[in-house]
Amino acid sequence: MHKLTEAERRRIVETANSPEFRNLSPKQIVPRLADRGVYLASESSFYRILREQGLLAHRNPARPATAHRPRELVAGRPNQVWCWDITYLKSAVRGAFYFLYLIVDVYSRKIVGWSVETEESMLAAARLVEQTCGREAVGSGCLVLHADNGGPMKGSTMLATLQRLGVVPSFSRPRVSDDNPYAEALFRTLKYRPEYPRRPFATVEQARHWVERFVAWYNGEHLNSSIRFVTPDDRHRGRDGALLAARHALYQRARRKTPLRWTGQTRNWTPVGPVTLNPHTHEAQAAIRT
């Protein structure tokens, strides 16, 4: 009999509603269970049962991502292409903001550098890039850094720093806001986290503390859909291959145990290959998610 039993359905609902998983969608729950050697049901079965129970709404508050097109940059390994940007964080002073600088590795989606500042400045941006290059041991001529056309991105201090470090600059097209999609997707993930403060940050130290915890979660715990639901840390350190191989083996065992529940191939757990910044095909654009 290939139909799920009532006990299996009940366990799926209980698992999805547990404190650990209640804010996650099935596409996040299933691979997390797989990494523990647990297979309850397919992702589609999770969705079907939760939909029948009216438990799908608002499991993940992030909005759908969008992407567009300009120059292509291809990353085949970590620390080959980074993108960075700045976003505003509300302060307790009306009309005043703190500024969050984030640098993201395009290949692994890892946040490799960040800082929260009280002003938007070329000096702060250049300092962050230099510190991040040192921490990641980036060699001269090995890295492309993509950004938009803002002042801190194209200022003389930043350009001089990049030249000294041997980092190749890349910029979005003028008056186009969609040419830095990975940074935009990351900011969207950050600001739609359930624990993102509803009230403005009281101090810059409070803002830094919150971002520090977000970065630790995003890099070390968040299963990123665009890199086959592994964490950015695992992808950055080259551990994704072993994790995905273990998931594949688990699915093969589950299929052999209850073959009538499976049609076609098992889920694809093959590691993701090179990643393109600003791809020119709809299929590649669809992969720009966090």
PDB file of C-alpha atoms in Angstrom:
ATOM      1  CA  MET A   1       0.000   0.000   0.000  1.00  0.00           C
ATOM      2  CA  HIS A   2       1.593   3.276  -1.064  1.00  0.00           C
ATOM      3  CA  LYS A   3      -0.885   5.703   0.519  1.00  0.00           C
ATOM      4  CA  LEU A   4       0.350   7.474   3.656  1.00  0.00           C
ATOM      5  CA  THR A   5      -1.139   6.055   6.834  1.00  0.00           C
ATOM      6  CA  GLU A   6      -2.966   8.223   9.365  1.00  0.00           C
ATOM      7  CA  ALA A   7      -0.027   7.827  11.731  1.00  0.00           C
ATOM      8  CA  GLU A   8       2.372   9.046   9.030  1.00  0.00           C
ATOM      9  CA  ARG A   9       0.124  12.001   8.203  1.00  0.00           C
ATOM     10  CA  ARG A  10      -0.143  12.893  11.877  1.00  0.00           C
ATOM     11  CA  ARG A  11       3.633  12.755  12.280  1.00  0.00           C
ATOM     12  CA  ILE A  12       4.076  15.096   9.290  1.00  0.00           C
ATOM     13  CA  VAL A  13       1.667  17.624  10.816  1.00  0.00           C
ATOM     14  CA  GLU A  14       3.273  17.340  14.255  1.00  0.00           C
ATOM     15  CA  THR A  15       6.744  17.788  12.787  1.00  0.00           C
ATOM     16  CA  ALA A  16       5.731  20.811  10.699  1.00  0.00           C
ATOM     17  CA  ASN A  17       4.067  22.423  13.735  1.00  0.00           C
ATOM     18  CA  SER A  18       6.929  21.749  16.133  1.00  0.00           C
ATOM     19  CA  PRO A  19       8.754  24.809  17.563  1.00  0.00           C
ATOM     20  CA  GLU A  20      11.777  24.006  15.397  1.00  0.00           C
ATOM     21  CA  PHE A  21       9.895  23.858  12.084  1.00  0.00           C
ATOM     22  CA  ARG A  22       6.696  25.891  12.481  1.00  0.00           C
ATOM     23  CA  ASN A  23       8.113  28.940  10.678  1.00  0.00           C
ATOM     24  CA  LEU A  24       9.663  26.895   7.851  1.00  0.00           C
ATOM     25  CA  SER A  25       8.191  25.741   4.564  1.00  0.00           C
ATOM     26  CA  PRO A  26       8.312  22.060   3.514  1.00  0.00           C
ATOM     27  CA  LYS A  27      11.172  22.836   1.117  1.00  0.00           C
ATOM     28  CA  GLN A  28      13.228  23.772   4.208  1.00  0.00           C
ATOM     29  CA  ILE A  29      11.888  21.050   6.511  1.00  0.00           C
ATOM     30  CA  VAL A  30      12.496  18.017   4.267  1.00  0.00           C
ATOM     31  CA  PRO A  31      16.268  18.529   3.696  1.00  0.00           C
ATOM     32  CA  ARG A  32      16.810  19.347   7.380  1.00  0.00           C
ATOM     33  CA  LEU A  33      15.233  16.025   8.298  1.00  0.00           C
ATOM     34  CA  ALA A  34      17.262  14.269   5.599  1.00  0.00           C
ATOM     35  CA  ASP A  35      20.495  15.566   7.131  1.00  0.00           C
ATOM     36  CA  ARG A  36      19.481  13.735  10.337  1.00  0.00           C
ATOM     37  CA  GLY A  37      18.778  10.516   8.470  1.00  0.00           C
ATOM     38  CA  VAL A  38      15.009  10.966   8.766  1.00  0.00           C
ATOM     39  CA  TYR A  39      12.617  10.535   5.854  1.00  0.00           C
ATOM     40  CA  LEU A  40       8.917  11.086   6.593  1.00  0.00           C
ATOM     41  CA  ALA A  41       7.560  11.881   3.118  1.00  0.00           C
ATOM     42  CA  SER A  42       8.343  13.824  -0.029  1.00  0.00           C
ATOM     43  CA  GLU A  43       8.230  17.609  -0.135  1.00  0.00           C
ATOM     44  CA  SER A  44       5.078  17.455  -2.282  1.00  0.00           C
ATOM     45  CA  SER A  45       3.375  15.210   0.300  1.00  0.00           C
ATOM     46  CA  PHE A  46       4.257  17.693   3.043  1.00  0.00           C
ATOM     47  CA  TYR A  47       2.726  20.500   0.991  1.00  0.00           C
ATOM     48  CA  ARG A  48      -0.399  18.471   0.209  1.00  0.00           C
ATOM     49  CA  ILE A  49      -1.070  17.457   3.799  1.00  0.00           C
ATOM     50  CA  LEU A  50      -0.383  20.912   5.239  1.00  0.00           C
ATOM     51  CA  ARG A  51      -2.608  22.454   2.568  1.00  0.00           C
ATOM     52  CA  GLU A  52      -5.415  20.064   3.487  1.00  0.00           C
ATOM     53  CA  GLN A  53      -5.015  21.087   7.121  1.00  0.00           C
ATOM     54  CA  GLY A  54      -4.898  24.816   6.303  1.00  0.00           C
ATOM     55  CA  LEU A  55      -1.379  25.091   7.672  1.00  0.00           C
ATOM     56  CA  LEU A  56       0.495  26.578   4.718  1.00  0.00           C
ATOM     57  CA  ALA A  57      -0.385  30.274   5.037  1.00  0.00           C
ATOM     58  CA  HIS A  58       2.356  32.576   6.352  1.00  0.00           C
ATOM     59  CA  ARG A  59       4.880  29.825   7.073  1.00  0.00           C
ATOM     60  CA  ASN A  60       7.516  32.008   5.415  1.00  0.00           C
ATOM     61  CA  PRO A  61       6.981  35.811   5.338  1.00  0.00           C
ATOM     62  CA  ALA A  62       9.544  36.539   2.625  1.00  0.00           C
ATOM     63  CA  ARG A  63       8.191  37.796  -0.679  1.00  0.00           C
ATOM     64  CA  PRO A  64       8.997  36.135  -4.028  1.00  0.00           C
ATOM     65  CA  ALA A  65      12.320  37.165  -5.507  1.00  0.00           C
ATOM     66  CA  THR A  66      12.768  38.879  -8.840  1.00  0.00           C
ATOM     67  CA  ALA A  67      15.728  39.191 -11.178  1.00  0.00           C
ATOM     68  CA  HIS A  68      16.627  40.902 -14.423  1.00  0.00           C
ATOM     69  CA  ARG A  69      19.643  41.201 -16.745  1.00  0.00           C
ATOM     70  CA  PRO A  70      22.985  42.950 -17.583  1.00  0.00           C
ATOM     71  CA  ARG A  71      26.645  41.775 -17.823  1.00  0.00           C
ATOM     72  CA  GLU A  72      27.216  38.149 -16.819  1.00  0.00           C
ATOM     73  CA  LEU A  73      29.822  37.190 -14.211  1.00  0.00           C
ATOM     74  CA  VAL A  74      30.390  33.472 -13.555  1.00  0.00           C
ATOM     75  CA  ALA A  75      31.650  32.122 -10.212  1.00  0.00           C
ATOM     76  CA  GLY A  76      32.997  28.567 -10.256  1.00  0.00           C
ATOM     77  CA  ARG A  77      34.412  28.600  -6.722  1.00  0.00           C
ATOM     78  CA  PRO A  78      34.312  30.684  -3.522  1.00  0.00           C
ATOM     79  CA  ASN A  79      35.962  34.115  -3.492  1.00  0.00           C
ATOM     80  CA  GLN A  80      35.824  34.539  -7.246  1.00  0.00           C
ATOM     81  CA  VAL A  81      32.841  36.925  -7.502  1.00  0.00           C
ATOM     82  CA  TRP A  82      31.446  38.978  -4.636  1.00  0.00           C
ATOM     83  CA  CYS A  83      28.617  41.454  -4.647  1.00  0.00           C
ATOM     84  CA  TRP A  84      27.966  44.094  -2.044  1.00  0.00           C
ATOM     85  CA  ASP A  85      25.461  46.780  -1.190  1.00  0.00           C
ATOM     86  CA  ILE A  86      24.180  49.057   1.559  1.00  0.00           C
ATOM     87  CA  THR A  87      20.727  49.141   3.127  1.00  0.00           C
ATOM     88  CA  TYR A  88      19.077  51.364   5.717  1.00  0.00           C
ATOM     89  CA  LEU A  89      18.194  50.256   9.245  1.00  0.00           C
ATOM     90  CA  LYS A  90      15.776  52.524  11.100  1.00  0.00           C
ATOM     91  CA  SER A  91      17.112  54.239  14.201  1.00  0.00           C
ATOM     92  CA  ALA A  92      15.126  55.584  17.153  1.00  0.00           C
ATOM     93  CA  VAL A  93      15.686  59.125  15.887  1.00  0.00           C
ATOM     94  CA  ARG A  94      13.004  60.064  13.390  1.00  0.00           C
ATOM     95  CA  GLY A  95      14.458  60.511   9.910  1.00  0.00           C
ATOM     96  CA  ALA A  96      17.842  59.042  10.926  1.00  0.00           C
ATOM     97  CA  PHE A  97      19.199  55.653   9.915  1.00  0.00           C
ATOM     98  CA  TYR A  98      22.035  53.230  10.454  1.00  0.00           C
ATOM     99  CA  PHE A  99      23.720  51.782   7.381  1.00  0.00           C
ATOM    100  CA  LEU A 100      24.267  48.059   6.910  1.00  0.00           C
ATOM    101  CA  TYR A 101      27.104  47.108   4.544  1.00  0.00           C
ATOM    102  CA  LEU A 102      27.012  43.486   3.334  1.00  0.00           C
ATOM    103  CA  ILE A 103      29.396  41.544   1.080  1.00  0.00           C
ATOM    104  CA  VAL A 104      28.081  38.253  -0.348  1.00  0.00           C
ATOM    105  CA  ASP A 105      30.004  35.498  -2.107  1.00  0.00           C
ATOM    106  CA  VAL A 106      28.045  34.725  -5.284  1.00  0.00           C
ATOM    107  CA  TYR A 107      29.168  31.084  -5.475  1.00  0.00           C
ATOM    108  CA  SER A 108      28.378  30.068  -1.897  1.00  0.00           C
ATOM    109  CA  ARG A 109      25.890  32.817  -0.890  1.00  0.00           C
ATOM    110  CA  LYS A 110      27.935  33.259   2.279  1.00  0.00           C
ATOM    111  CA  ILE A 111      28.008  36.694   3.884  1.00  0.00           C
ATOM    112  CA  VAL A 112      31.772  37.124   3.918  1.00  0.00           C
ATOM    113  CA  GLY A 113      31.794  40.670   5.286  1.00  0.00           C
ATOM    114  CA  TRP A 114      29.467  43.102   7.025  1.00  0.00           C
ATOM    115  CA  SER A 115      29.392  46.228   9.150  1.00  0.00           C
ATOM    116  CA  VAL A 116      26.802  48.613  10.572  1.00  0.00           C
ATOM    117  CA  GLU A 117      27.785  52.271  10.461  1.00  0.00           C
ATOM    118  CA  THR A 118      26.237  55.589  11.478  1.00  0.00           C
ATOM    119  CA  GLU A 119      26.882  57.091   8.060  1.00  0.00           C
ATOM    120  CA  GLU A 120      27.229  56.084   4.415  1.00  0.00           C
ATOM    121  CA  SER A 121      30.861  56.642   3.488  1.00  0.00           C
ATOM    122  CA  MET A 122      33.524  55.597   1.006  1.00  0.00           C
ATOM    123  CA  LEU A 123      36.004  55.100   3.844  1.00  0.00           C
ATOM    124  CA  ALA A 124      33.811  52.615   5.733  1.00  0.00           C
ATOM    125  CA  ALA A 125      33.096  50.685   2.536  1.00  0.00           C
ATOM    126  CA  ALA A 126      36.759  50.527   1.521  1.00  0.00           C
ATOM    127  CA  ARG A 127      37.789  49.450   5.021  1.00  0.00           C
ATOM    128  CA  LEU A 128      35.229  46.612   5.018  1.00  0.00           C
ATOM    129  CA  VAL A 129      36.368  45.341   1.613  1.00  0.00           C
ATOM    130  CA  GLU A 130      40.018  45.377   2.665  1.00  0.00           C
ATOM    131  CA  GLN A 131      39.297  43.560   5.936  1.00  0.00           C
ATOM    132  CA  THR A 132      37.182  40.948   4.159  1.00  0.00           C
ATOM    133  CA  CYS A 133      39.813  40.312   1.492  1.00  0.00           C
ATOM    134  CA  GLY A 134      42.388  39.779   4.231  1.00  0.00           C
ATOM    135  CA  ARG A 135      40.179  37.422   6.222  1.00  0.00           C
ATOM    136  CA  GLU A 136      39.332  35.371   3.112  1.00  0.00           C
ATOM    137  CA  ALA A 137      42.958  35.413   1.901  1.00  0.00           C
ATOM    138  CA  VAL A 138      41.974  36.728  -1.534  1.00  0.00           C
ATOM    139  CA  GLY A 139      44.922  36.981  -3.912  1.00  0.00           C
ATOM    140  CA  SER A 140      45.539  39.823  -6.343  1.00  0.00           C
ATOM    141  CA  GLY A 141      43.675  39.392  -9.626  1.00  0.00           C
ATOM    142  CA  CYS A 142      41.454  36.594  -8.277  1.00  0.00           C
ATOM    143  CA  LEU A 143      38.273  38.490  -7.372  1.00  0.00           C
ATOM    144  CA  VAL A 144      35.576  40.559  -9.089  1.00  0.00           C
ATOM    145  CA  LEU A 145      33.572  42.830  -6.769  1.00  0.00           C
ATOM    146  CA  HIS A 146      30.151  43.830  -8.101  1.00  0.00           C
ATOM    147  CA  ALA A 147      28.168  46.803  -6.795  1.00  0.00           C
ATOM    148  CA  ASP A 148      25.644  49.381  -7.914  1.00  0.00           C
ATOM    149  CA  ASN A 149      26.473  52.918  -8.994  1.00  0.00           C
ATOM    150  CA  GLY A 150      26.216  54.611  -5.594  1.00  0.00           C
ATOM    151  CA  GLY A 151      28.774  57.083  -4.294  1.00  0.00           C
ATOM    152  CA  PRO A 152      30.521  54.750  -1.820  1.00  0.00           C
ATOM    153  CA  MET A 153      30.800  52.098  -4.546  1.00  0.00           C
ATOM    154  CA  LYS A 154      32.449  54.276  -7.187  1.00  0.00           C
ATOM    155  CA  GLY A 155      34.229  56.806  -4.988  1.00  0.00           C
ATOM    156  CA  SER A 156      37.934  57.434  -5.346  1.00  0.00           C
ATOM    157  CA  THR A 157      38.780  55.873  -1.967  1.00  0.00           C
ATOM    158  CA  MET A 158      37.061  52.613  -2.876  1.00  0.00           C
ATOM    159  CA  LEU A 159      38.518  52.443  -6.379  1.00  0.00           C
ATOM    160  CA  ALA A 160      42.021  53.117  -5.053  1.00  0.00           C
ATOM    161  CA  THR A 161      41.594  50.353  -2.467  1.00  0.00           C
ATOM    162  CA  LEU A 162      40.418  47.880  -5.092  1.00  0.00           C
ATOM    163  CA  GLN A 163      43.339  48.721  -7.341  1.00  0.00           C
ATOM    164  CA  ARG A 164      45.810  48.236  -4.490  1.00  0.00           C
ATOM    165  CA  LEU A 165      44.245  44.875  -3.582  1.00  0.00           C
ATOM    166  CA  GLY A 166      44.107  43.686  -7.192  1.00  0.00           C
ATOM    167  CA  VAL A 167      40.300  43.397  -7.088  1.00  0.00           C
ATOM    168  CA  VAL A 168      38.426  43.986 -10.357  1.00  0.00           C
ATOM    169  CA  PRO A 169      35.405  46.307  -9.939  1.00  0.00           C
ATOM    170  CA  SER A 170      32.074  45.676 -11.671  1.00  0.00           C
ATOM    171  CA  PHE A 171      29.067  47.996 -11.577  1.00  0.00           C
ATOM    172  CA  SER A 172      25.364  47.860 -12.291  1.00  0.00           C
ATOM    173  CA  ARG A 173      23.991  49.731 -15.266  1.00  0.00           C
ATOM    174  CA  PRO A 174      23.113  53.384 -14.575  1.00  0.00           C
ATOM    175  CA  ARG A 175      19.589  53.894 -13.204  1.00  0.00           C
ATOM    176  CA  VAL A 176      18.957  50.134 -13.066  1.00  0.00           C
ATOM    177  CA  SER A 177      18.256  48.692  -9.606  1.00  0.00           C
ATOM    178  CA  ASP A 178      18.026  45.012 -10.606  1.00  0.00           C
ATOM    179  CA  ASP A 179      21.655  44.418 -11.571  1.00  0.00           C
ATOM    180  CA  ASN A 180      22.678  43.357  -8.053  1.00  0.00           C
ATOM    181  CA  PRO A 181      20.057  40.651  -7.386  1.00  0.00           C
ATOM    182  CA  TYR A 182      21.934  38.551  -4.833  1.00  0.00           C
ATOM    183  CA  ALA A 183      22.450  41.503  -2.504  1.00  0.00           C
ATOM    184  CA  GLU A 184      18.826  42.583  -2.966  1.00  0.00           C
ATOM    185  CA  ALA A 185      17.581  39.053  -2.253  1.00  0.00           C
ATOM    186  CA  LEU A 186      19.692  38.904   0.898  1.00  0.00           C
ATOM    187  CA  PHE A 187      18.360  42.223   2.198  1.00  0.00           C
ATOM    188  CA  ARG A 188      14.836  40.967   1.548  1.00  0.00           C
ATOM    189  CA  THR A 189      15.546  37.795   3.536  1.00  0.00           C
ATOM    190  CA  LEU A 190      16.990  39.863   6.386  1.00  0.00           C
ATOM    191  CA  LYS A 191      14.098  42.302   6.683  1.00  0.00           C
ATOM    192  CA  TYR A 192      11.412  39.619   6.423  1.00  0.00           C
ATOM    193  CA  ARG A 193      12.851  37.383   9.119  1.00  0.00           C
ATOM    194  CA  PRO A 194      10.185  36.740  11.811  1.00  0.00           C
ATOM    195  CA  GLU A 195      12.540  38.107  14.474  1.00  0.00           C
ATOM    196  CA  TYR A 196      13.393  41.317  12.578  1.00  0.00           C
ATOM    197  CA  PRO A 197      12.616  44.121  15.077  1.00  0.00           C
ATOM    198  CA  ARG A 198       9.303  45.876  14.566  1.00  0.00           C
ATOM    199  CA  ARG A 199      10.626  48.901  16.391  1.00  0.00           C
ATOM    200  CA  PRO A 200      13.647  50.966  15.260  1.00  0.00           C
ATOM    201  CA  PHE A 201      17.046  50.102  16.697  1.00  0.00           C
ATOM    202  CA  ALA A 202      17.730  52.156  19.827  1.00  0.00           C
ATOM    203  CA  THR A 203      21.508  52.299  19.290  1.00  0.00           C
ATOM    204  CA  VAL A 204      24.046  51.351  16.659  1.00  0.00           C
ATOM    205  CA  GLU A 205      25.361  48.705  19.071  1.00  0.00           C
ATOM    206  CA  GLN A 206      21.908  47.113  19.196  1.00  0.00           C
ATOM    207  CA  ALA A 207      21.760  47.083  15.401  1.00  0.00           C
ATOM    208  CA  ARG A 208      25.204  45.482  15.185  1.00  0.00           C
ATOM    209  CA  HIS A 209      24.254  42.808  17.702  1.00  0.00           C
ATOM    210  CA  TRP A 210      21.114  41.902  15.753  1.00  0.00           C
ATOM    211  CA  VAL A 211      22.970  41.740  12.426  1.00  0.00           C
ATOM    212  CA  GLU A 212      25.711  39.618  13.986  1.00  0.00           C
ATOM    213  CA  ARG A 213      23.108  37.046  15.057  1.00  0.00           C
ATOM    214  CA  PHE A 214      21.422  37.181  11.647  1.00  0.00           C
ATOM    215  CA  VAL A 215      24.729  36.552   9.847  1.00  0.00           C
ATOM    216  CA  ALA A 216      25.497  33.589  12.121  1.00  0.00           C
ATOM    217  CA  TRP A 217      22.055  32.109  11.350  1.00  0.00           C
ATOM    218  CA  TYR A 218      22.192  32.842   7.626  1.00  0.00           C
ATOM    219  CA  ASN A 219      25.690  31.448   7.091  1.00  0.00           C
ATOM    220  CA  GLY A 220      25.521  28.505   9.469  1.00  0.00           C
ATOM    221  CA  GLU A 221      21.872  27.394   9.699  1.00  0.00           C
ATOM    222  CA  HIS A 222      19.829  28.698   6.757  1.00  0.00           C
ATOM    223  CA  LEU A 223      19.317  26.075   4.033  1.00  0.00           C
ATOM    224  CA  ASN A 224      19.555  28.076   0.833  1.00  0.00           C
ATOM    225  CA  SER A 225      17.225  26.888  -1.933  1.00  0.00           C
ATOM    226  CA  SER A 226      19.498  28.078  -4.746  1.00  0.00           C
ATOM    227  CA  ILE A 227      22.415  25.894  -3.601  1.00  0.00           C
ATOM    228  CA  ARG A 228      20.326  22.719  -3.095  1.00  0.00           C
ATOM    229  CA  PHE A 229      19.332  23.469   0.500  1.00  0.00           C
ATOM    230  CA  VAL A 230      22.739  23.456   2.129  1.00  0.00           C
ATOM    231  CA  THR A 231      24.059  26.287   4.268  1.00  0.00           C
ATOM    232  CA  PRO A 232      26.304  28.965   2.761  1.00  0.00           C
ATOM    233  CA  ASP A 233      29.039  27.917   5.200  1.00  0.00           C
ATOM    234  CA  ASP A 234      28.909  24.317   3.984  1.00  0.00           C
ATOM    235  CA  ARG A 235      29.031  25.428   0.351  1.00  0.00           C
ATOM    236  CA  HIS A 236      31.873  27.889   1.032  1.00  0.00           C
ATOM    237  CA  ARG A 237      33.942  25.218   2.781  1.00  0.00           C
ATOM    238  CA  GLY A 238      33.260  22.524   0.178  1.00  0.00           C
ATOM    239  CA  ARG A 239      31.183  20.327   2.480  1.00  0.00           C
ATOM    240  CA  ASP A 240      28.042  20.413   0.334  1.00  0.00           C
ATOM    241  CA  GLY A 241      29.079  17.432  -1.813  1.00  0.00           C
ATOM    242  CA  ALA A 242      29.180  14.995   1.126  1.00  0.00           C
ATOM    243  CA  LEU A 243      25.908  16.302   2.579  1.00  0.00           C
ATOM    244  CA  LEU A 244      24.080  15.996  -0.721  1.00  0.00           C
ATOM    245  CA  ALA A 245      25.493  12.522  -1.353  1.00  0.00           C
ATOM    246  CA  ALA A 246      24.151  11.415   2.043  1.00  0.00           C
ATOM    247  CA  ARG A 247      20.710  12.813   1.191  1.00  0.00           C
ATOM    248  CA  HIS A 248      20.742  10.993  -2.135  1.00  0.00           C
ATOM    249  CA  ALA A 249      21.597   7.719  -0.406  1.00  0.00           C
ATOM    250  CA  LEU A 250      18.771   8.249   2.104  1.00  0.00           C
ATOM    251  CA  TYR A 251      16.262   8.818  -0.691  1.00  0.00           C
ATOM    252  CA  GLN A 252      17.442   5.686  -2.482  1.00  0.00           C
ATOM    253  CA  ARG A 253      16.904   3.639   0.677  1.00  0.00           C
ATOM    254  CA  ALA A 254      13.452   5.167   1.174  1.00  0.00           C
ATOM    255  CA  ARG A 255      12.531   4.351  -2.411  1.00  0.00           C
ATOM    256  CA  ARG A 256      13.621   0.735  -2.057  1.00  0.00           C
ATOM    257  CA  LYS A 257      11.593   0.435   1.144  1.00  0.00           C
ATOM    258  CA  THR A 258       8.304   1.753  -0.340  1.00  0.00           C
ATOM    259  CA  PRO A 259       8.733   1.733  -4.151  1.00  0.00           C
ATOM    260  CA  LEU A 260       5.020   2.252  -4.893  1.00  0.00           C
ATOM    261  CA  ARG A 261       5.168   5.729  -3.377  1.00  0.00           C
ATOM    262  CA  TRP A 262       7.707   6.899  -5.938  1.00  0.00           C
ATOM    263  CA  THR A 263       7.268   7.812  -9.586  1.00  0.00           C
ATOM    264  CA  GLY A 264      10.186   8.719 -11.832  1.00  0.00           C
ATOM    265  CA  GLN A 265      13.503   9.750 -10.352  1.00  0.00           C
ATOM    266  CA  THR A 266      14.186  10.680  -6.744  1.00  0.00           C
ATOM    267  CA  ARG A 267      14.832  14.292  -5.833  1.00  0.00           C
ATOM    268  CA  ASN A 268      17.923  15.832  -7.375  1.00  0.00           C
ATOM    269  CA  TRP A 269      20.623  16.226  -4.717  1.00  0.00           C
ATOM    270  CA  THR A 270      23.483  16.824  -7.176  1.00  0.00           C
ATOM    271  CA  PRO A 271      25.707  19.728  -6.047  1.00  0.00           C
ATOM    272  CA  VAL A 272      25.074  22.997  -7.866  1.00  0.00           C
ATOM    273  CA  GLY A 273      27.802  23.949 -10.343  1.00  0.00           C
ATOM    274  CA  PRO A 274      29.053  27.419 -11.341  1.00  0.00           C
ATOM    275  CA  VAL A 275      26.807  30.348 -10.426  1.00  0.00           C
ATOM    276  CA  THR A 276      26.107  33.327 -12.679  1.00  0.00           C
ATOM    277  CA  LEU A 277      25.592  36.888 -11.491  1.00  0.00           C
ATOM    278  CA  ASN A 278      23.035  38.589 -13.741  1.00  0.00           C
ATOM    279  CA  PRO A 279      22.312  35.551 -15.964  1.00  0.00           C
ATOM    280  CA  HIS A 280      20.784  36.011 -19.410  1.00  0.00           C
ATOM    281  CA  THR A 281      18.313  33.114 -19.275  1.00  0.00           C
ATOM    282  CA  HIS A 282      15.028  32.764 -17.411  1.00  0.00           C
ATOM    283  CA  GLU A 283      16.115  29.414 -15.955  1.00  0.00           C
ATOM    284  CA  ALA A 284      19.250  30.885 -14.418  1.00  0.00           C
ATOM    285  CA  GLN A 285      17.397  33.960 -13.185  1.00  0.00           C
ATOM    286  CA  ALA A 286      14.978  31.714 -11.320  1.00  0.00           C
ATOM    287  CA  ALA A 287      17.900  30.385  -9.264  1.00  0.00           C
ATOM    288  CA  ILE A 288      18.547  33.753  -7.617  1.00  0.00           C
ATOM    289  CA  ARG A 289      16.916  33.041  -4.264  1.00  0.00           C
ATOM    290  CA  THR A 290      17.973  32.972  -0.637  1.00  0.00           C
TER     291      THR A 290
END
